[in-house]
Short mmCIF file of C-alpha atoms and ligand atoms in Angstrom, two decimals:
data_model
loop_
_atom_site.label_atom_id
_atom_site.label_comp_id
_atom_site.label_asym_id
_atom_site.label_seq_id
_atom_site.Cartn_x
_atom_site.Cartn_y
_atom_site.Cartn_z
CA MET A 10 193.82 113.48 323.98
CA VAL A 11 191.04 115.88 325.09
CA ARG A 12 191.64 115.06 328.76
CA LEU A 13 195.31 115.90 328.37
CA ALA A 14 194.46 119.14 326.55
CA ILE A 15 192.12 120.14 329.41
CA GLU A 16 194.89 119.46 331.95
CA ARG A 17 197.38 121.50 329.94
CA LYS A 18 195.02 124.45 329.49
CA ARG A 19 194.06 124.28 333.17
CA ASP A 20 197.75 124.61 334.02
CA GLY A 21 198.28 127.57 331.70
CA ALA A 22 199.82 125.96 328.60
CA THR A 23 199.25 127.15 325.05
CA LEU A 24 197.65 124.49 322.84
CA ASP A 25 198.90 124.14 319.27
CA SER A 26 196.71 124.24 316.18
CA THR A 27 196.72 120.46 315.69
CA THR A 28 195.35 120.05 319.20
CA TRP A 29 192.56 122.61 318.62
CA GLU A 30 191.66 120.86 315.38
CA ALA A 31 191.54 117.50 317.14
CA ILE A 32 189.43 118.90 320.01
CA VAL A 33 186.78 120.33 317.67
CA ALA A 34 186.75 117.15 315.56
CA ALA A 35 186.37 115.03 318.73
CA TYR A 36 183.50 117.19 319.96
CA MET A 37 181.72 116.90 316.63
CA ASP A 38 182.14 113.11 316.34
CA GLY A 39 181.13 112.51 319.96
CA THR A 40 184.53 111.34 321.19
CA ALA A 41 184.66 114.39 323.47
CA ASP A 42 181.55 114.97 325.56
CA ASP A 43 179.90 118.13 326.90
CA ALA A 44 181.51 117.71 330.33
CA GLN A 45 184.98 117.77 328.80
CA MET A 46 184.20 120.72 326.56
CA ALA A 47 182.70 122.64 329.49
CA ALA A 48 185.83 121.98 331.56
CA LEU A 49 188.01 123.12 328.68
CA ALA A 50 185.88 126.25 328.19
CA MET A 51 186.23 127.10 331.89
CA ALA A 52 190.00 126.64 331.66
CA CYS A 53 189.96 129.04 328.67
CA VAL A 54 187.97 131.59 330.69
CA TRP A 55 190.62 131.50 333.43
CA ARG A 56 193.79 131.08 331.39
CA GLY A 57 192.83 132.88 328.17
CA LEU A 58 193.79 132.04 324.59
CA ASP A 59 196.65 133.70 322.77
CA LEU A 60 196.13 134.95 319.22
CA GLY A 61 197.49 131.75 317.68
CA GLU A 62 195.05 129.66 319.71
CA ALA A 63 192.09 131.89 318.84
CA VAL A 64 193.02 131.59 315.15
CA ALA A 65 193.44 127.81 315.40
CA LEU A 66 190.08 127.39 317.15
CA THR A 67 188.42 129.68 314.57
CA ARG A 68 189.89 127.62 311.71
CA ALA A 69 188.80 124.33 313.28
CA MET A 70 185.27 125.67 313.81
CA VAL A 71 184.98 126.94 310.22
CA ALA A 72 186.04 123.47 309.04
CA SER A 73 183.16 121.89 311.01
CA GLY A 74 180.59 123.01 308.40
CA ALA A 75 179.84 124.61 305.06
CA SER A 76 181.18 127.95 303.80
CA LEU A 77 180.03 130.43 301.18
CA HIS A 78 182.24 131.55 298.31
CA TYR A 79 181.77 134.50 296.00
CA PRO A 80 183.17 134.78 292.47
CA HIS A 81 186.71 136.16 292.67
CA ASP A 82 185.75 139.50 291.06
CA VAL A 83 182.99 140.23 293.61
CA PHE A 84 184.10 142.05 296.77
CA VAL A 85 181.68 141.56 299.67
CA VAL A 86 181.48 143.27 303.06
CA ASP A 87 179.72 142.03 306.19
CA LYS A 88 179.07 143.60 309.58
CA HIS A 89 178.52 142.19 313.03
CA SER A 90 177.07 143.72 316.17
CA SER A 91 177.75 142.20 319.54
CA GLY A 92 174.12 142.96 320.43
CA GLY A 93 172.29 145.99 321.71
CA VAL A 94 168.94 147.61 322.37
CA SER A 95 167.28 149.65 319.60
CA ASP A 96 170.20 148.71 317.39
CA ILE A 97 168.85 149.40 313.90
CA VAL A 98 172.34 149.72 312.40
CA SER A 99 172.11 146.60 310.22
CA LEU A 100 168.70 147.57 308.84
CA VAL A 101 170.12 150.95 307.79
CA ALA A 102 173.78 150.30 306.99
CA VAL A 103 173.27 147.22 304.78
CA PRO A 104 171.11 148.94 302.11
CA LEU A 105 172.97 152.22 302.56
CA VAL A 106 176.35 150.66 301.78
CA ALA A 107 174.85 148.64 298.90
CA ALA A 108 173.36 151.86 297.49
CA CYS A 109 176.93 153.20 297.34
CA GLY A 110 177.91 150.28 295.08
CA VAL A 111 179.51 147.97 297.68
CA LYS A 112 178.03 144.48 298.01
CA VAL A 113 176.89 143.46 301.48
CA ALA A 114 176.08 139.93 302.64
CA LYS A 115 174.74 139.85 306.16
CA LEU A 116 174.06 136.64 308.00
CA SER A 117 172.27 137.50 311.19
CA GLY A 118 171.03 136.03 314.40
CA ARG A 119 167.85 136.23 316.42
CA ALA A 120 167.14 138.14 319.60
CA LEU A 121 169.14 137.00 322.61
CA GLY A 122 168.10 138.03 326.14
CA HIS A 123 167.27 141.73 326.19
CA THR A 124 168.98 142.43 322.84
CA GLY A 125 167.08 142.54 319.57
CA GLY A 126 167.75 140.33 316.53
CA THR A 127 167.77 141.69 312.98
CA ILE A 128 166.07 138.53 311.70
CA ASP A 129 163.11 138.90 314.08
CA LYS A 130 162.80 142.55 313.07
CA LEU A 131 162.84 141.85 309.31
CA GLU A 132 160.29 139.06 309.67
CA THR A 133 157.67 141.63 310.76
CA ILE A 134 157.54 142.81 307.12
CA ALA A 135 154.69 140.76 305.60
CA GLY A 136 155.92 138.08 303.19
CA LEU A 137 159.63 138.63 303.81
CA ARG A 138 161.77 135.48 303.98
CA THR A 139 164.94 135.32 306.02
CA THR A 140 165.60 131.64 305.39
CA ILE A 141 167.23 131.64 301.99
CA GLU A 142 169.03 128.82 300.20
CA MET A 143 172.68 129.75 300.18
CA ASP A 144 172.95 129.72 296.36
CA ALA A 145 170.02 132.11 296.17
CA PHE A 146 171.62 134.28 298.88
CA VAL A 147 174.85 134.60 296.86
CA ARG A 148 172.87 135.38 293.69
CA GLN A 149 170.85 138.05 295.51
CA VAL A 150 174.03 139.72 296.79
CA GLU A 151 175.41 139.76 293.23
CA ARG A 152 172.17 140.99 291.62
CA VAL A 153 170.64 143.35 294.22
CA GLY A 154 173.83 144.28 296.04
CA CYS A 155 172.70 143.16 299.49
CA ALA A 156 170.88 140.46 301.44
CA ILE A 157 170.16 139.77 305.11
CA ALA A 158 169.42 136.15 305.98
CA ALA A 159 169.34 133.90 309.02
CA GLN A 160 172.59 132.07 309.66
CA SER A 161 172.16 128.58 308.22
CA ASP A 162 172.62 125.59 310.54
CA ALA A 163 175.05 124.23 307.97
CA PHE A 164 177.60 126.91 308.93
CA VAL A 165 179.89 126.35 311.89
CA PRO A 166 177.86 123.64 313.65
CA ALA A 167 180.69 123.36 316.20
CA ASP A 168 180.01 126.91 317.35
CA LYS A 169 176.30 126.25 317.64
CA ARG A 170 176.95 123.38 320.07
CA LEU A 171 179.79 125.04 321.90
CA TYR A 172 178.00 128.37 322.30
CA ARG A 173 174.93 126.64 323.81
CA LEU A 174 177.21 124.76 326.20
CA ARG A 175 179.10 127.93 327.15
CA ASP A 176 175.80 129.67 327.80
CA HIS A 177 174.74 126.81 330.15
CA THR A 178 178.05 126.68 331.98
CA ALA A 179 178.77 130.41 332.44
CA THR A 180 181.81 130.17 330.19
CA VAL A 181 180.86 132.78 327.58
CA PRO A 182 183.17 135.56 328.85
CA SER A 183 186.49 134.59 327.32
CA ILE A 184 187.81 137.03 324.69
CA GLY A 185 189.46 134.21 322.72
CA LEU A 186 186.35 131.99 322.72
CA ILE A 187 184.09 134.90 321.79
CA ALA A 188 186.39 136.00 318.97
CA ALA A 189 186.63 132.45 317.58
CA SER A 190 182.85 132.09 317.77
CA ILE A 191 182.14 135.37 315.97
CA VAL A 192 184.91 135.31 313.37
CA SER A 193 184.30 131.65 312.44
CA LYS A 194 180.70 132.56 311.45
CA LYS A 195 181.88 135.59 309.48
CA VAL A 196 184.59 133.63 307.65
CA ALA A 197 182.10 130.86 306.77
CA GLY A 198 179.76 133.57 305.44
CA GLY A 199 182.32 134.24 302.71
CA ALA A 200 182.67 138.04 302.88
CA HIS A 201 186.07 139.64 302.27
CA ALA A 202 185.83 142.40 304.85
CA PHE A 203 184.14 142.68 308.22
CA VAL A 204 183.15 145.61 310.43
CA PHE A 205 182.56 144.68 314.05
CA ASP A 206 180.35 146.91 316.18
CA VAL A 207 181.41 145.96 319.71
CA LYS A 208 178.85 147.38 322.09
CA CYS A 209 180.02 148.51 325.47
CA GLY A 210 178.08 149.50 328.59
CA GLY A 211 175.35 148.41 330.96
CA ALA A 212 173.14 146.93 328.22
CA ALA A 213 175.99 145.22 326.38
CA PHE A 214 177.67 141.97 326.86
CA MET A 215 180.97 143.86 327.45
CA ARG A 216 180.55 146.21 330.37
CA ASP A 217 183.83 148.11 330.36
CA VAL A 218 185.75 149.91 327.64
CA ARG A 219 189.01 148.08 328.29
CA GLN A 220 187.44 144.64 327.84
CA ALA A 221 185.42 145.76 324.82
CA THR A 222 188.55 147.21 323.22
CA ASP A 223 190.43 144.00 323.92
CA LEU A 224 187.65 142.04 322.17
CA ALA A 225 187.60 144.52 319.27
CA GLN A 226 191.38 144.17 318.78
CA THR A 227 191.16 140.39 318.91
CA LEU A 228 188.31 140.27 316.38
CA VAL A 229 190.32 142.39 313.95
CA ALA A 230 193.56 140.46 314.51
CA VAL A 231 191.90 137.05 314.02
CA SER A 232 190.12 138.28 310.87
CA HIS A 233 193.45 139.50 309.44
CA GLU A 234 194.90 136.01 309.94
CA PHE A 235 192.17 134.76 307.56
CA GLY A 236 193.18 137.33 304.94
CA ARG A 237 190.11 139.47 305.63
CA ARG A 238 190.07 143.26 305.90
CA ALA A 239 188.58 144.23 309.23
CA ARG A 240 187.76 147.16 311.48
CA ALA A 241 186.00 147.40 314.80
CA VAL A 242 184.16 150.22 316.53
CA VAL A 243 183.66 150.13 320.29
CA SER A 244 180.32 151.88 320.66
CA ASP A 245 178.23 152.97 323.61
CA MET A 246 175.36 150.80 324.85
CA GLU A 247 174.60 152.53 328.12
CA GLU A 248 171.18 153.59 326.76
CA PRO A 249 169.11 152.47 323.74
CA LEU A 250 170.81 153.49 320.49
CA GLY A 251 167.66 154.67 318.70
CA ARG A 252 164.23 155.79 319.80
CA SER A 253 162.31 152.58 319.13
CA ILE A 254 162.60 149.27 320.95
CA GLY A 255 160.88 146.13 319.69
CA THR A 256 160.81 144.39 316.31
CA GLY A 257 158.48 145.98 313.73
CA ILE A 258 158.70 149.30 315.53
CA GLU A 259 162.47 149.30 314.84
CA VAL A 260 161.83 148.52 311.15
CA ILE A 261 159.58 151.59 311.08
CA GLU A 262 162.37 153.71 312.60
CA ALA A 263 164.85 152.38 310.00
CA ARG A 264 162.34 153.09 307.22
CA GLU A 265 161.85 156.66 308.46
CA PHE A 266 165.59 157.21 308.70
CA LEU A 267 166.25 155.84 305.20
CA ARG A 268 163.46 158.01 303.82
CA GLY A 269 165.15 161.08 305.26
CA GLU A 270 162.48 161.72 307.87
CA ASP A 271 163.45 163.19 311.21
CA ALA A 272 166.09 160.91 312.79
CA ASP A 273 167.50 160.91 316.28
CA GLY A 274 171.05 162.30 316.18
CA ARG A 275 172.62 159.44 318.11
CA VAL A 276 171.21 156.63 315.98
CA ARG A 277 171.97 158.60 312.81
CA GLU A 278 175.63 158.91 313.81
CA GLY A 279 175.80 155.26 314.95
CA CYS A 280 174.51 154.02 311.59
CA LEU A 281 176.70 156.38 309.57
CA GLN A 282 179.81 155.43 311.51
CA ILE A 283 179.41 151.72 310.71
CA ALA A 284 178.43 152.39 307.08
CA VAL A 285 181.49 154.63 306.65
CA GLU A 286 183.81 151.92 308.01
CA MET A 287 182.24 149.36 305.64
CA LEU A 288 182.71 151.68 302.67
CA ALA A 289 186.28 152.51 303.68
CA LEU A 290 187.16 148.80 303.88
CA ALA A 291 185.86 148.39 300.34
CA GLY A 292 188.18 151.20 299.22
CA VAL A 293 185.51 153.90 298.70
CA ARG A 294 187.09 157.35 298.86
CA GLU A 295 185.22 160.02 300.83
CA PRO A 296 182.99 157.37 302.42
CA ARG A 297 181.03 159.74 304.63
CA GLU A 298 180.11 162.05 301.76
CA THR A 299 179.22 159.03 299.63
CA ALA A 300 176.95 157.62 302.36
CA LEU A 301 175.27 160.98 302.95
CA GLY A 302 174.71 161.32 299.20
CA ALA A 303 172.99 157.91 299.03
CA LEU A 304 170.73 158.87 301.93
CA GLN A 305 169.83 162.28 300.55
CA SER A 306 169.17 161.05 297.02
CA GLY A 307 166.77 158.36 298.26
CA LYS A 308 168.97 155.61 296.77
CA ALA A 309 169.52 154.00 300.16
CA TYR A 310 165.77 153.73 300.76
CA GLU A 311 165.20 152.34 297.26
CA LYS A 312 167.89 149.71 297.92
CA PHE A 313 166.13 148.75 301.16
CA VAL A 314 162.87 148.25 299.21
CA GLU A 315 164.71 146.26 296.51
CA MET A 316 166.25 143.96 299.12
CA ILE A 317 162.85 143.45 300.80
CA GLU A 318 161.21 142.65 297.45
CA ALA A 319 163.99 140.20 296.56
CA GLN A 320 163.23 138.37 299.81
CA GLY A 321 159.47 138.08 299.23
CA GLY A 322 158.26 141.29 300.90
CA SER A 323 156.90 144.35 299.12
CA ARG A 324 157.14 148.14 299.18
CA ASP A 325 153.49 148.23 300.11
CA ALA A 326 153.99 145.87 303.08
CA LEU A 327 156.87 148.03 304.33
CA GLU A 328 155.06 151.31 303.83
CA ARG A 329 151.83 150.09 305.41
CA MET A 330 153.57 149.23 308.68
CA SER A 331 152.50 151.49 311.52
CA VAL A 332 153.06 151.47 315.24
CA THR A 333 150.34 149.69 317.23
CA ALA A 334 147.54 152.11 318.04
CA ARG A 335 147.26 151.21 321.75
CA ALA A 336 149.62 153.81 323.29
CA HIS A 337 150.39 154.44 326.96
CA GLU A 338 152.25 157.66 327.61
CA VAL A 339 154.93 157.60 330.29
CA LYS A 340 155.38 160.94 332.04
CA ALA A 341 158.14 162.38 334.21
CA SER A 342 157.12 162.23 337.86
CA HIS A 343 159.23 165.29 338.68
CA ALA A 344 161.43 167.90 337.02
CA GLY A 345 165.14 167.36 336.50
CA PHE A 346 167.46 165.61 334.07
CA VAL A 347 167.23 162.07 332.72
CA THR A 348 170.33 160.59 334.37
CA ALA A 349 169.98 156.96 333.21
CA ILE A 350 167.77 154.69 331.12
CA ASP A 351 167.81 150.99 331.96
CA ALA A 352 168.07 149.60 328.43
CA VAL A 353 168.13 146.00 329.70
CA ALA A 354 164.72 146.42 331.37
CA LEU A 355 163.30 148.16 328.29
CA GLY A 356 164.77 145.50 325.99
CA HIS A 357 163.09 142.69 327.96
CA ALA A 358 159.75 144.53 328.13
CA ALA A 359 159.70 145.42 324.43
CA ARG A 360 160.60 141.86 323.49
CA GLU A 361 157.56 140.57 325.40
CA TRP A 362 155.17 143.14 323.96
CA SER A 363 156.37 142.81 320.39
CA ALA A 364 155.93 139.04 320.64
CA HIS A 365 152.17 139.77 320.98
CA GLU A 366 152.04 142.61 318.46
CA PRO A 367 154.92 142.98 316.00
CA THR A 368 154.68 146.76 315.95
CA GLY A 369 154.23 147.05 319.69
CA GLY A 370 157.13 148.04 321.94
CA ILE A 371 158.56 151.28 323.26
CA ARG A 372 159.45 154.68 321.89
CA VAL A 373 161.86 156.70 323.98
CA ALA A 374 161.07 160.42 323.84
CA MET A 375 163.77 161.74 326.19
CA ARG A 376 167.36 160.60 326.15
CA VAL A 377 169.93 160.57 328.92
CA GLY A 378 170.89 164.20 329.63
CA ALA A 379 167.52 165.66 328.56
CA ARG A 380 165.95 168.27 330.84
CA VAL A 381 162.37 167.40 331.74
CA GLU A 382 159.52 169.09 333.55
CA ARG A 383 157.01 167.20 335.68
CA GLY A 384 154.42 165.65 333.34
CA ASP A 385 156.60 165.70 330.21
CA VAL A 386 156.25 162.58 328.09
CA ILE A 387 159.53 160.66 328.43
CA ALA A 388 158.47 157.52 326.53
CA VAL A 389 155.45 155.77 325.04
CA ALA A 390 154.67 152.09 325.58
CA TYR A 391 152.74 150.48 322.71
CA GLY A 392 150.53 147.41 322.74
CA ALA A 393 147.64 145.79 324.55
CA HIS A 394 150.10 144.12 326.96
CA ALA A 395 152.32 147.18 327.41
CA ASN A 396 152.79 148.49 330.90
CA ALA A 397 153.68 152.15 331.37
CA LYS A 398 154.94 151.63 334.93
CA ARG A 399 157.57 149.17 333.73
CA VAL A 400 158.86 151.81 331.33
CA ALA A 401 158.70 154.60 333.91
CA ASP A 402 160.76 152.49 336.33
CA ALA A 403 163.53 152.26 333.74
CA PHE A 404 164.07 156.04 333.77
CA ALA A 405 166.09 157.77 336.49
CA ILE A 406 165.54 161.51 336.87
CA GLY A 407 167.95 163.50 339.01
CA ALA A 408 168.79 167.08 339.84
CA GLU A 409 171.97 167.30 337.76
CA ALA A 410 172.73 166.48 334.15
CA PRO A 411 175.04 163.45 333.90
CA PRO A 412 178.35 163.83 332.04
CA ALA A 413 177.95 163.38 328.28
CA ARG A 414 179.08 159.99 326.94
CA PRO A 415 180.69 159.56 323.53
CA LEU A 416 178.95 157.44 320.93
CA ALA A 417 182.15 155.56 320.14
CA TYR A 418 185.03 154.90 322.51
CA ALA A 419 187.53 153.52 320.01
CA THR A 420 187.95 152.53 316.39
CA ILE A 421 190.42 149.77 315.60
N1 URA B 2 178.22 136.13 320.20
C1 URA B 2 178.68 135.05 319.54
O1 URA B 2 178.32 134.82 318.39
N2 URA B 2 179.55 134.24 320.18
C2 URA B 2 179.97 134.46 321.44
O2 URA B 2 180.76 133.69 321.96
C3 URA B 2 179.48 135.59 322.11
C4 URA B 2 178.59 136.40 321.46
#
């Protein structure tokens, strides 16, 4: 059966839902091996999946494991980011939306390549647990209003195996396979509405706006087929979203933002945009005003503390966190404009340094477009292993200011 399905996909046919179900079942029971699944994945990369196939594969993958269910009178929102650098949106938007009275259940992943993982970031708060029994997770969402936990192995085991195989065989870039992989995990997580933050640019997995928009549309369309409300934002990832890159150092930036301390304009807008979409999906009227009110009143910060305490951390542990003292300033070698920041290089460097010291990493002082004089501090590298030259090499300074880039390219 699987061999025939591979042949048909290779030749451009559309596979029906029974076939997708049988393929996933065969992969899970060992009847189909990795070689066959890799060949099928490559055929999908070349031939694509139509919406019906993406939905069928998503359904079959959800059925491969456990799912969460909330009581019928509890409406729950989730968000997903396709991965970025200095992406503190989950750390901010989850408690912010919960502080506005909308329940948020976020199952998150770990760092992948140069991109950060919310779970690794949260684990830098002393005592905080991210591995939570699923019953306790549901109860926390109902009681506190929000929770962020590591995706359990019990959910969508088929995706876990298939994603690893796709990574090994260069078959990740298929819109249909990506959408099935992401939406299956969201559906199994049990939320009723999803906001997808599809990053686009040099430091994202989707490099061009057309492809990212295509993925965003597919994520929303597949989610609708499962009866979920969904929206997607295609957002810029040509430079780090916030100022801080690392793990604990990003928690500190989120803490400062939620406490109303000076926040970078770009990260502030990025977080608000996702929070507003989450609130709108839950039916909150005037979502932007509501979100701003929760920030200004301190409710969003208090919700962050409450979530941390519910997961074993403490206010004191959060508030005691400070950036590693060992700082290496990175200065502009000549005057001009910052024309580019290599977020991939900074993401890799910060990941290494924060593995040694959780609050080590990088703080970007000058963004793309900033005018600098020779000797101006453009970034600071933190940690005993930090290397200022590596950070300096990630900045390009030219004679002319580059054209401004929007923060979001599309909302679907
Ligand atoms: N992230 C996922 O979870 N799955 C993919 O296929 C790609 C990115």
